[in-house]
CSV table of C-alpha atoms in Angstrom, one decimal:
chain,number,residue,atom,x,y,z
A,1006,UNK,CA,-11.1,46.6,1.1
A,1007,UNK,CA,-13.8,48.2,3.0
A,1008,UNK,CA,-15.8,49.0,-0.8
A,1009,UNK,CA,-14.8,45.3,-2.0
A,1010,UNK,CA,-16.7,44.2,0.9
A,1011,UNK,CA,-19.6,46.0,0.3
A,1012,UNK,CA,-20.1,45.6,-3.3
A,1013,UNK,CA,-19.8,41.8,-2.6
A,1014,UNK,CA,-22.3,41.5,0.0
A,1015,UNK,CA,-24.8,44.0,-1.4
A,1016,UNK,CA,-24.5,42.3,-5.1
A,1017,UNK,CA,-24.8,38.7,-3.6
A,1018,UNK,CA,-27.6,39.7,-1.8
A,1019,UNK,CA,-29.3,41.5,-4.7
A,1020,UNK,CA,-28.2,38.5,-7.1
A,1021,UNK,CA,-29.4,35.9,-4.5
A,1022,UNK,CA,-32.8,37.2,-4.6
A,1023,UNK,CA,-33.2,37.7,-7.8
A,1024,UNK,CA,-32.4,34.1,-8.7
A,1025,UNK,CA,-34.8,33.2,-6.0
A,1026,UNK,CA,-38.0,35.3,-7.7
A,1027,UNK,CA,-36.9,33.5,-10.4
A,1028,UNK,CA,-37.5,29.9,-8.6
A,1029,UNK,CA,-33.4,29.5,-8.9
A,1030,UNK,CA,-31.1,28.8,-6.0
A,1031,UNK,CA,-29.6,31.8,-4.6
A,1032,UNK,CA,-26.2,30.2,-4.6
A,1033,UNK,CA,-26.3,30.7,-8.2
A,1034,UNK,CA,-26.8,34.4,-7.5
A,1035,UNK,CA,-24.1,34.7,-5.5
A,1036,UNK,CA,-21.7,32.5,-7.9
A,1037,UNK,CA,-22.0,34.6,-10.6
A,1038,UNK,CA,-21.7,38.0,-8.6
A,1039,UNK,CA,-18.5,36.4,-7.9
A,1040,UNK,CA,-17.4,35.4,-11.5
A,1041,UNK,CA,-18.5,39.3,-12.8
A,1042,UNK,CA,-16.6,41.2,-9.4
A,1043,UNK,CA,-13.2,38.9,-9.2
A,1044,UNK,CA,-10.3,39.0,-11.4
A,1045,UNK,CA,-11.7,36.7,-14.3
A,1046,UNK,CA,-14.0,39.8,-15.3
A,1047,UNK,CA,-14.1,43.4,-13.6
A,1048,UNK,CA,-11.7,42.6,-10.9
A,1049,UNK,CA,-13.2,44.4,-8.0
A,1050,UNK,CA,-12.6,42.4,-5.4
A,1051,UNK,CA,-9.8,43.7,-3.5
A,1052,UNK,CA,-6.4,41.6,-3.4
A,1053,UNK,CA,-6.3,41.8,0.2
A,1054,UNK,CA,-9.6,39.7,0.3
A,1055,UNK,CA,-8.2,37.5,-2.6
A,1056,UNK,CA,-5.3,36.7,-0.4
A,1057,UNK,CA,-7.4,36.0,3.0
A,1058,UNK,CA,-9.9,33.9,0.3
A,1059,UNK,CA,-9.6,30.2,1.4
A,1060,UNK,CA,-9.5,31.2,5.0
A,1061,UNK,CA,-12.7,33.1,4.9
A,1062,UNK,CA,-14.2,30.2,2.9
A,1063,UNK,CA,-12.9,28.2,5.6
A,1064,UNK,CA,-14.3,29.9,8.2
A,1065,UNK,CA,-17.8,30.1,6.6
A,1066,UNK,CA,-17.7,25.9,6.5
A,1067,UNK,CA,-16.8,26.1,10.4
A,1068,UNK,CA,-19.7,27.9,11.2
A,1069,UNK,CA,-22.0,25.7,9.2
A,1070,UNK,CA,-20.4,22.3,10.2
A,1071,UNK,CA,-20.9,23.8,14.3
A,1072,UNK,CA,-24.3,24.2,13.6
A,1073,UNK,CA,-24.7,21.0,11.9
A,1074,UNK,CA,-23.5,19.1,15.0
A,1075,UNK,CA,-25.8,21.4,17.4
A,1076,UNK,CA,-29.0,20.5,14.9
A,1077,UNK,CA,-27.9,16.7,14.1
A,1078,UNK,CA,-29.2,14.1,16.8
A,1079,UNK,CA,-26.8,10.8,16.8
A,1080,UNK,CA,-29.9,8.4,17.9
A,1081,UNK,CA,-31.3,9.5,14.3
A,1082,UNK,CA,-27.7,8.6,12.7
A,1083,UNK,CA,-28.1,5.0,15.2
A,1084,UNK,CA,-31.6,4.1,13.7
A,1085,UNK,CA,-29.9,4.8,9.9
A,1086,UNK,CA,-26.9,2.5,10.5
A,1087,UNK,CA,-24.9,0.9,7.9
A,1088,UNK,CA,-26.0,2.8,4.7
A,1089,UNK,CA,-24.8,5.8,6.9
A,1090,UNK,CA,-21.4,4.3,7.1
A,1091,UNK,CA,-21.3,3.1,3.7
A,1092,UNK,CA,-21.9,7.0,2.5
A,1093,UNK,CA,-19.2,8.2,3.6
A,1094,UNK,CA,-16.9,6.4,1.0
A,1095,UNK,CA,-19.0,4.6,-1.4
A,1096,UNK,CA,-20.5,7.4,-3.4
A,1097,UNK,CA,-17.1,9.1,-4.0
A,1098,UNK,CA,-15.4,5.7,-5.0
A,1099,UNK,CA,-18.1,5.5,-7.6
A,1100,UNK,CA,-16.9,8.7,-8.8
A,1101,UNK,CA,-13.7,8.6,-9.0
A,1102,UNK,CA,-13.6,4.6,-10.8
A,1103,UNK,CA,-16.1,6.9,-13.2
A,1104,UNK,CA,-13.6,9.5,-13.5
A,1105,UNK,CA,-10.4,6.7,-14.5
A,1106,UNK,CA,-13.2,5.0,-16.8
A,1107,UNK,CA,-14.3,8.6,-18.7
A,1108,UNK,CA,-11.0,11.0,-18.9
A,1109,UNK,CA,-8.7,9.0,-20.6
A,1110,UNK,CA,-11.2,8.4,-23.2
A,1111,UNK,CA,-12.5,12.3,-22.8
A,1112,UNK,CA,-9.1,13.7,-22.4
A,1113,UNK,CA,-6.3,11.3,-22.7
A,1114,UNK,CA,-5.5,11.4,-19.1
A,1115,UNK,CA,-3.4,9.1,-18.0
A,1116,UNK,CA,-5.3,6.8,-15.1
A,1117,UNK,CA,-3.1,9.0,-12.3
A,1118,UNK,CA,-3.9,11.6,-13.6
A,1119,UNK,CA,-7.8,11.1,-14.2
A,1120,UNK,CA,-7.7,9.4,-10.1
A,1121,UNK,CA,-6.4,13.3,-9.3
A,1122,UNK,CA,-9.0,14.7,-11.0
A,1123,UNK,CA,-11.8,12.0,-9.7
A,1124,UNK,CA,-10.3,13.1,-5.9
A,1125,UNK,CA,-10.8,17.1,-6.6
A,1126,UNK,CA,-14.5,16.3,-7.9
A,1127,UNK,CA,-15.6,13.2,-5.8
A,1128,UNK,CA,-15.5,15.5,-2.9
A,1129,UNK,CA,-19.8,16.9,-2.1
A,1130,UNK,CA,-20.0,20.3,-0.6
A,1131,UNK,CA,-21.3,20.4,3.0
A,1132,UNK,CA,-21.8,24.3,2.2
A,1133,UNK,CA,-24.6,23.2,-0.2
A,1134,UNK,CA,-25.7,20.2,1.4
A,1135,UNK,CA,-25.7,20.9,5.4
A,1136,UNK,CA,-28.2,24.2,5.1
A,1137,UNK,CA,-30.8,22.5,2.8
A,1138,UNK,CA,-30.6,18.7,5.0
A,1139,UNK,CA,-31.1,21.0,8.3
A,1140,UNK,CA,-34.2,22.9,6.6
A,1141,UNK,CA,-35.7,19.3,5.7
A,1142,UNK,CA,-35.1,18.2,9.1
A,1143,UNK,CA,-36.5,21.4,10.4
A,1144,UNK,CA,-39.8,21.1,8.7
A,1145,UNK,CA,-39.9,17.2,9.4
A,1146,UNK,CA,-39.4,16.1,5.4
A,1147,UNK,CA,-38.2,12.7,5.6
A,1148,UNK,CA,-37.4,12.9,8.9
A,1149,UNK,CA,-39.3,9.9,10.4
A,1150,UNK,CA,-36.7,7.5,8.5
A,1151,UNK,CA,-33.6,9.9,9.4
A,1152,UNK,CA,-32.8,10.8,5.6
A,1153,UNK,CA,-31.9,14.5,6.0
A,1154,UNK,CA,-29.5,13.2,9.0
A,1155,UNK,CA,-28.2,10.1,6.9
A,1156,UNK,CA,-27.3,12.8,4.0
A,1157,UNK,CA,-26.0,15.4,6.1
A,1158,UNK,CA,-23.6,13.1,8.2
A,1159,UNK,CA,-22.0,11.4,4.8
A,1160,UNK,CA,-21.3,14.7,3.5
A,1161,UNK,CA,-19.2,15.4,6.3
A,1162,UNK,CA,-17.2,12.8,6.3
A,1163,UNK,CA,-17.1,11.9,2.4
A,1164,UNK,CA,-14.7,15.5,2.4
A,1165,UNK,CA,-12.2,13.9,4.7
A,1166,UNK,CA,-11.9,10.7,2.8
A,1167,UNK,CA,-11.7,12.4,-0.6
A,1168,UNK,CA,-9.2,15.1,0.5
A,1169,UNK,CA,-6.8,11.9,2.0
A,1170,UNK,CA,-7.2,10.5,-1.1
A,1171,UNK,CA,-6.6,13.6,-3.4
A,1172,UNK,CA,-2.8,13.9,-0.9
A,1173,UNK,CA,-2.3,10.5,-2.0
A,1174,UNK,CA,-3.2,10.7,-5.8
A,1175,UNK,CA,-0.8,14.0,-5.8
A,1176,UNK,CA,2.1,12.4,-4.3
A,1177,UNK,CA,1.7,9.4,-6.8
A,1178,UNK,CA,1.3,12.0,-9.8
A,1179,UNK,CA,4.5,13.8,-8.7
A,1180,UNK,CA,6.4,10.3,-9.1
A,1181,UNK,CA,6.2,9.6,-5.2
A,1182,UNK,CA,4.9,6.1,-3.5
A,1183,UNK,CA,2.0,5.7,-2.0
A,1184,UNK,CA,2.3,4.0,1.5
A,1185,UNK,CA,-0.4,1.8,3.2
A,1186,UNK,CA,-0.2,4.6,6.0
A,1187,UNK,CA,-2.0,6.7,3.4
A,1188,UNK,CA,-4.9,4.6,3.8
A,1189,UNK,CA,-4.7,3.6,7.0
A,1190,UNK,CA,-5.0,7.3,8.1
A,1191,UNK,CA,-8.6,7.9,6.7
A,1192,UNK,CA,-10.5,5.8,9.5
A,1193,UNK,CA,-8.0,6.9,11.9
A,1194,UNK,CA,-8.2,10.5,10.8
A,1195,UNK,CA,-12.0,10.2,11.6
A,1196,UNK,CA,-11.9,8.4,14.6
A,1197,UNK,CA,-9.4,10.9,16.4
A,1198,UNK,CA,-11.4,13.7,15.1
A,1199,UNK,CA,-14.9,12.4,16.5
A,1200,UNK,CA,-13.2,11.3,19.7
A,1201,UNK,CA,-11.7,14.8,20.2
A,1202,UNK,CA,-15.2,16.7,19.1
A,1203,UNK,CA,-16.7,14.6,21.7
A,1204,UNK,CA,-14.5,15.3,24.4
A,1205,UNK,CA,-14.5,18.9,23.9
A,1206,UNK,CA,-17.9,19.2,23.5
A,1207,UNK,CA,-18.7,17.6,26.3
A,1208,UNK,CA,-16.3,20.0,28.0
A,1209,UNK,CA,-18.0,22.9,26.9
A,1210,UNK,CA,-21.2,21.9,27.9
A,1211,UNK,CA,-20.1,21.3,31.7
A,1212,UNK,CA,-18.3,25.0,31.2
A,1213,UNK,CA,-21.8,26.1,30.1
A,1214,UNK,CA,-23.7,24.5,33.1
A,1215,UNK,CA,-21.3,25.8,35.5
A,1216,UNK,CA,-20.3,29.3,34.1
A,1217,UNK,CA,-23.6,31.2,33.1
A,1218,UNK,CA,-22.6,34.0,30.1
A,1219,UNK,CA,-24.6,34.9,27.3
A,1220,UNK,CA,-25.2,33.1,24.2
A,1221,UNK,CA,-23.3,35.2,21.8
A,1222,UNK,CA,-20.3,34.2,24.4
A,1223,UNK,CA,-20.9,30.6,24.0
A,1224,UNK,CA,-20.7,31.1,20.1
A,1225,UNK,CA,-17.8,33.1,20.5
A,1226,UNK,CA,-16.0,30.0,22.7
A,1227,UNK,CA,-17.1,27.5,20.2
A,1228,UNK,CA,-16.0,29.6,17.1
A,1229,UNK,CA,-12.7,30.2,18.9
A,1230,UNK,CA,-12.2,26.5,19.7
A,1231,UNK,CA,-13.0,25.2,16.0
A,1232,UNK,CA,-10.2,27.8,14.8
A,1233,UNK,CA,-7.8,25.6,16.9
A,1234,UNK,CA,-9.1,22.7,15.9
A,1235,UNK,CA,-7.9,23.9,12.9
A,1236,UNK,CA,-5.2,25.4,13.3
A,1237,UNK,CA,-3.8,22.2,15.0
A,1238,UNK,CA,-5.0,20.1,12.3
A,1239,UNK,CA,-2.8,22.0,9.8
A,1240,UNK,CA,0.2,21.6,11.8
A,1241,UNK,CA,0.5,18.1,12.4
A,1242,UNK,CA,2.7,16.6,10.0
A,1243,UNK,CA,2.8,12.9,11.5
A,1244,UNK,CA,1.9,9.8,9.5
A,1245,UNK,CA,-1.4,10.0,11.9
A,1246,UNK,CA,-3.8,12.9,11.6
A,1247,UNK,CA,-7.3,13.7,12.6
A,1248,UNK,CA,-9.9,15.5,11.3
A,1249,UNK,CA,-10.6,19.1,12.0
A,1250,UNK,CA,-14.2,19.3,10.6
A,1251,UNK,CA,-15.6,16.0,11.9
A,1252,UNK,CA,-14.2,17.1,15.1
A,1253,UNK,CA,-16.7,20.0,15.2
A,1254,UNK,CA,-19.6,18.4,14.1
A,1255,UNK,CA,-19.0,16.0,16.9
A,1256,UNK,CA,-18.2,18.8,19.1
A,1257,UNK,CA,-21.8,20.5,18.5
A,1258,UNK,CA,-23.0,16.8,18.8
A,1259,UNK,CA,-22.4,16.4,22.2
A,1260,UNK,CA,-22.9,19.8,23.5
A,1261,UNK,CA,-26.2,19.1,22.1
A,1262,UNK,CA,-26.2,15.6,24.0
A,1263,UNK,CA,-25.3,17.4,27.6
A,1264,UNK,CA,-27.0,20.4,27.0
A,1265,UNK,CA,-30.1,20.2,24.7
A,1266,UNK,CA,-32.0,23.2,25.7
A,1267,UNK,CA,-28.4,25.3,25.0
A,1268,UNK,CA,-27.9,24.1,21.6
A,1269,UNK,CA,-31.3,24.6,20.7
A,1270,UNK,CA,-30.3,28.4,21.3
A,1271,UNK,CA,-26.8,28.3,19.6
A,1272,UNK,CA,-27.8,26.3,16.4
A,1273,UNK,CA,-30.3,29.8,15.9
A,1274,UNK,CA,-27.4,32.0,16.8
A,1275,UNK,CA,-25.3,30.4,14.1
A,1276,UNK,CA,-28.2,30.5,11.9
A,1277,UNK,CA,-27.6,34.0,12.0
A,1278,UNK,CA,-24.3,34.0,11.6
A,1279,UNK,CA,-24.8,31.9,8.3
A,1280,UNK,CA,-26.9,34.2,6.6
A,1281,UNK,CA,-23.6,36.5,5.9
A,1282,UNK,CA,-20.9,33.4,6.2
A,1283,UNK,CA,-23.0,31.8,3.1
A,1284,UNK,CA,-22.4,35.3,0.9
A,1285,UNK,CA,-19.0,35.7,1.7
A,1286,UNK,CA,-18.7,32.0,0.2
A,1287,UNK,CA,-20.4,31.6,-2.6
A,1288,UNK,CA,-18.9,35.1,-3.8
A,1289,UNK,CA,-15.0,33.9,-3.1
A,1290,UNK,CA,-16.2,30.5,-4.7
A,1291,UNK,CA,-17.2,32.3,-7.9
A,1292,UNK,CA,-14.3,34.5,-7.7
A,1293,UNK,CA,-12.0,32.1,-8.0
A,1294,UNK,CA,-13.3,30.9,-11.0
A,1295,UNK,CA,-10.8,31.5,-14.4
A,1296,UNK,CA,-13.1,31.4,-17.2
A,1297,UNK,CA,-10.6,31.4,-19.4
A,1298,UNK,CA,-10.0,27.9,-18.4
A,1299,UNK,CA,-13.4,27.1,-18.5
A,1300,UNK,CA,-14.2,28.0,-22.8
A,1301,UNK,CA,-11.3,25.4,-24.3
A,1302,UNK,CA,-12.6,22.1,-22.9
A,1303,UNK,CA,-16.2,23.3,-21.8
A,1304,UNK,CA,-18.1,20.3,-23.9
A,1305,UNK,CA,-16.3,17.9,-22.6
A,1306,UNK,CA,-15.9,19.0,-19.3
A,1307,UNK,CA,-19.5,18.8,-19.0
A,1308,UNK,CA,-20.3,15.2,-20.2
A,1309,UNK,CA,-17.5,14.2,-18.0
A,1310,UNK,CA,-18.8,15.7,-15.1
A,1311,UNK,CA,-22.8,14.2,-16.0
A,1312,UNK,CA,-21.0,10.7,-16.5
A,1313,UNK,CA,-19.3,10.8,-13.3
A,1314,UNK,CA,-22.4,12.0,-11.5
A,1315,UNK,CA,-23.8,8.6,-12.9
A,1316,UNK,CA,-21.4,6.6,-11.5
A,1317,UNK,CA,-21.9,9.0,-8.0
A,1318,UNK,CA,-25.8,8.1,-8.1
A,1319,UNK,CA,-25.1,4.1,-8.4
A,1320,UNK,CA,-23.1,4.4,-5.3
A,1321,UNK,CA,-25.6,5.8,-3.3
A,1322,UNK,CA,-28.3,3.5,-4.8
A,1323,UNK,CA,-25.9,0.8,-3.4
A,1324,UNK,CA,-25.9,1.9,-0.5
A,1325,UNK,CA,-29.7,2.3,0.1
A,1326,UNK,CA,-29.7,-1.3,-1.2
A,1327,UNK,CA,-31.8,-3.6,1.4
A,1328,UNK,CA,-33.4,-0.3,3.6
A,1329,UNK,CA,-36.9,0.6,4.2
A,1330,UNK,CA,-36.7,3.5,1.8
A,1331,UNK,CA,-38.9,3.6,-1.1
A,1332,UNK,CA,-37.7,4.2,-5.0
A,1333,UNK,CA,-38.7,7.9,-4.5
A,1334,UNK,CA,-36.4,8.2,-1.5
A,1335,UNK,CA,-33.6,6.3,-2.7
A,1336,UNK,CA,-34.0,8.7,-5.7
A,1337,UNK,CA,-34.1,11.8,-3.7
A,1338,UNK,CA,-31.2,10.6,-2.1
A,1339,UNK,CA,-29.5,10.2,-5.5
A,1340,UNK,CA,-29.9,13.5,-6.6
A,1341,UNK,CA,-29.1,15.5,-2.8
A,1342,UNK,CA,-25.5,13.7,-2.8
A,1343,UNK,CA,-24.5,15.5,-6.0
A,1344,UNK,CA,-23.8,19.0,-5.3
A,1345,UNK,CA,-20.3,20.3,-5.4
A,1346,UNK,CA,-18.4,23.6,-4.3
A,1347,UNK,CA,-16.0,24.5,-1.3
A,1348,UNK,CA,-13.6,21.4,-1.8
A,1349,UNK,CA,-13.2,21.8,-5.4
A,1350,UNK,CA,-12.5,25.4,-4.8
A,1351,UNK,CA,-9.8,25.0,-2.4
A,1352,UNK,CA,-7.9,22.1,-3.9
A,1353,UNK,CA,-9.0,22.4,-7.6
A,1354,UNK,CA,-5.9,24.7,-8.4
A,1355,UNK,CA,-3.1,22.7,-6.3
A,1356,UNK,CA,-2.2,20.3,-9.6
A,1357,UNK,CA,-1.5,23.2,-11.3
A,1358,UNK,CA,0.7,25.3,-8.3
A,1359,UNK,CA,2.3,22.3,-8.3
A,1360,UNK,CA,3.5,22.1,-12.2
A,1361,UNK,CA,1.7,18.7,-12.5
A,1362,UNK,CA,1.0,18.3,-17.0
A,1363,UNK,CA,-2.4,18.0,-16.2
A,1364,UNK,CA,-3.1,21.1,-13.8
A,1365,UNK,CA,-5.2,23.1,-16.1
A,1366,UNK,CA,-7.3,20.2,-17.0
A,1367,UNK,CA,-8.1,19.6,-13.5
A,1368,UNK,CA,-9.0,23.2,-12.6
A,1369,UNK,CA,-11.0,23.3,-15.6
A,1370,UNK,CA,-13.1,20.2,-14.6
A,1371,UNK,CA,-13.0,21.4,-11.3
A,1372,UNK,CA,-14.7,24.6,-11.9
A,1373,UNK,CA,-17.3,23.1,-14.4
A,1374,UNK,CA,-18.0,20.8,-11.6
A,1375,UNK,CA,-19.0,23.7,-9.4
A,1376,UNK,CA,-20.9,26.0,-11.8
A,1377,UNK,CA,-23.1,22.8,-13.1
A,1378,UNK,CA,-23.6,20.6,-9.6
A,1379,UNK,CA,-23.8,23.3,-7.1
A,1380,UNK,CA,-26.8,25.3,-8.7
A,1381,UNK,CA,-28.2,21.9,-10.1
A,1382,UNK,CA,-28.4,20.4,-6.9
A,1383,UNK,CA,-29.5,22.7,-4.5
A,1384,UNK,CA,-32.2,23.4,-7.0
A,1385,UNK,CA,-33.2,19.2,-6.9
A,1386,UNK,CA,-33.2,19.3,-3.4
A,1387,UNK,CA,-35.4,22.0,-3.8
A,1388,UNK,CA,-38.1,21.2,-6.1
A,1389,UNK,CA,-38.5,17.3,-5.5
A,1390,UNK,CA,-38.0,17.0,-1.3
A,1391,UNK,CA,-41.9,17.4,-1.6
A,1392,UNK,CA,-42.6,15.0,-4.0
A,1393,UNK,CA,-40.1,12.3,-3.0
A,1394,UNK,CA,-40.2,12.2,1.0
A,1395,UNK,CA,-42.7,11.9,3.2
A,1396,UNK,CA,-43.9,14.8,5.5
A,1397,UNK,CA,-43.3,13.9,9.1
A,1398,UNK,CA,-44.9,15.6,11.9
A,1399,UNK,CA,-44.4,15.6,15.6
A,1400,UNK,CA,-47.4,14.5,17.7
A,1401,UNK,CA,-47.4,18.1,18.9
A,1402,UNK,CA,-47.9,19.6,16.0
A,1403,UNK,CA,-50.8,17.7,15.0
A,1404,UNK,CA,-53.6,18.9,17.0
């Protein structure tokens, strides 16, 4: 385990770089070392990492998702308004009407089963997304009209809707009904969890003011905290459920509220934490890629996932529709709402445990998805945040 561990994080690293002198993302990098080191091709990963895989991946969205909330100031989110709302659930609605237009016509899905397959890919990968949105906000790139903030809250919560969606779509596909509590439960599920990251960040912070430790301590509390967030998330099996992940975005929100000067500190502690979290990954991500499944339906796969990504981009342009952004804004917006990796990873296979017809086809979508939009779109963001958005700086800064 102990070699497995190594090889991963020394190869990502050296593969990262690599695609970086090279003026690629280094989440490619780290994709492929995965693809070449898990079972698909050398299979050196060790099974006991295999086995602990979605829960490490987990834990790496945790950690980036806390420092989201510590980085992301809600009066930015207030100025933004309704075309943040309308993020949330717009875009992947696009997408998956796209997906029940294109693979019956692609695949000869039936319109369940192309709705399943629209849930897995719908979903945009806050992994991707969160880092390069808090860079942008960090070096004031659009910042003066809240775009980074607008892009990384929907991200957030566009995985909650999907994934409700995606439990509904599989219980229809399995020959189940679909109640209306199924759809009632996505607002609710958001509400609860920003009510209960609220309340315990606001908690914390009066646990930090009163009880003085060290940093690392605080991380440790938080980190502990968002496991039973969780934890608790995954074992209530009521008709209403909240969300785990918007709960600790909101939790890092209002420790950030309460204690500003604290989570200025923390959101660089987890900054350090994410430089290993984001190997550990992007490797599992690529390691849980089949290739075999990939080389049957490649083609199509590919101008399924492009057409879709139309449908994505028509969303988002709706709902930018009566803003003060300009075309090259909206347009960045357009093509930083596209990338795709943890969600696709950890549900992509679940058709296919479940011995739904179309399982294969799913995962094979779903893992085209990744390899194309994950790389594609950090590499957007990349080269055009400096031609499409305005470079904002703070009166400090300018003299």
């Amino acid at each position: 385990m102990l070699f497995s561990a190594a090889l991963m994080l020394l190869a990502g690293m050296a593969m990262g770089w690599l695609c970086k002198r090279a003026g690629l993302p280094a989440l490619l990098g780290m994709i492929v070392t995965g693809i070449i080191l898990g079972p698909s091709v050398l299979n050196l990963i060790d099974g006991s990492i295999l086995s602990i895989s979605a829960e490490l991946r987990r834990i790496a969205l945790i950690i980036i998702l806390a420092r989201a909330g510590l980085t992301l100031d809600i009066r930015d989110l207030k100025k933004v308004g309704r075309p943040a709302v309308l993020m949330c659930f717009v875009p992947a609605s696009f997408e998956i009407a796209g997906m029940i237009v294109l693979a019956p016509v692609l695949f000869g899905m039936t319109v369940v089963e192309a709705a399943l397959t629209g849930a897995v890919v719908a979903a945009v990968s806050p992994a991707v997304i969160v880092p390069k949105m808090i860079r942008l906000m960090e070096e004031g790139y659009g910042t003066e009209k809240s775009i980074p903030q607008l892009i990384l809250a929907g991200a957030a919560v566009d995985d909650v809707f999907v994934i409700v969606l995606f439990t509904a779509f599989t219980g229809l596909a399995q020959g189940e009904h679909i109640s209306a509590m199924s759809f009632v439960n996505i607002p609710v599920s958001i509400c609860l969890g920003m009510a209960a990251g609220i309340f315990l960040g606001y908690l914390l912070s009066k646990f930090f003011e009163r009880v003085h430790v060290r940093d690392t301590v605080k991380v440790i509390v938080i980190m502990c905290v968002s496991f039973l967030l969780v934890t608790a998330e995954d074992r209530i099996k009521g008709p209403v459920t909240f969300s785990a992940l918007i709960a600790i975005m909101f939790m890092g929100i209002a420790v950030q509220k309460y204690r500003r000067e604290v989570s200025v500190r923390l959101s660089a502690k987890f900054n350090r934490l994410w430089v290993c979290a984001e190997l550990v990954l992007f490797v599992l991500v690529g390691a849980a890629v089949d290739i075999h499944y990939v080389s049957g339906a490649a083609l199509y796969a590919v101008i399924l996932i492009f057409g879709v990504l139309v449908f994505r981009m028509l969303g988002v342009l709706l709902c930018l529709a009566r803003t003060n952004l300009t075309w090259k804004e909206r347009l960045f917006c357009m093509l930083a709402y596209t990338p795709k990796a943890t969600v696709q990873a950890a549900i992509g296979g679940v058709p296919l445990s479940l011995g739904l017809s179309c399982g294969n086809m799913v995962l094979t979508i779903a893992v085209m998805a990744i390899l194309i939009t994950a790389p594609l779109g950090a590499f957007l963001i990349e080269v055009s945040h400096k031609k499409l958005l305005e470079h904002y700086k703070a009166p400090e800064d300018r003299a």
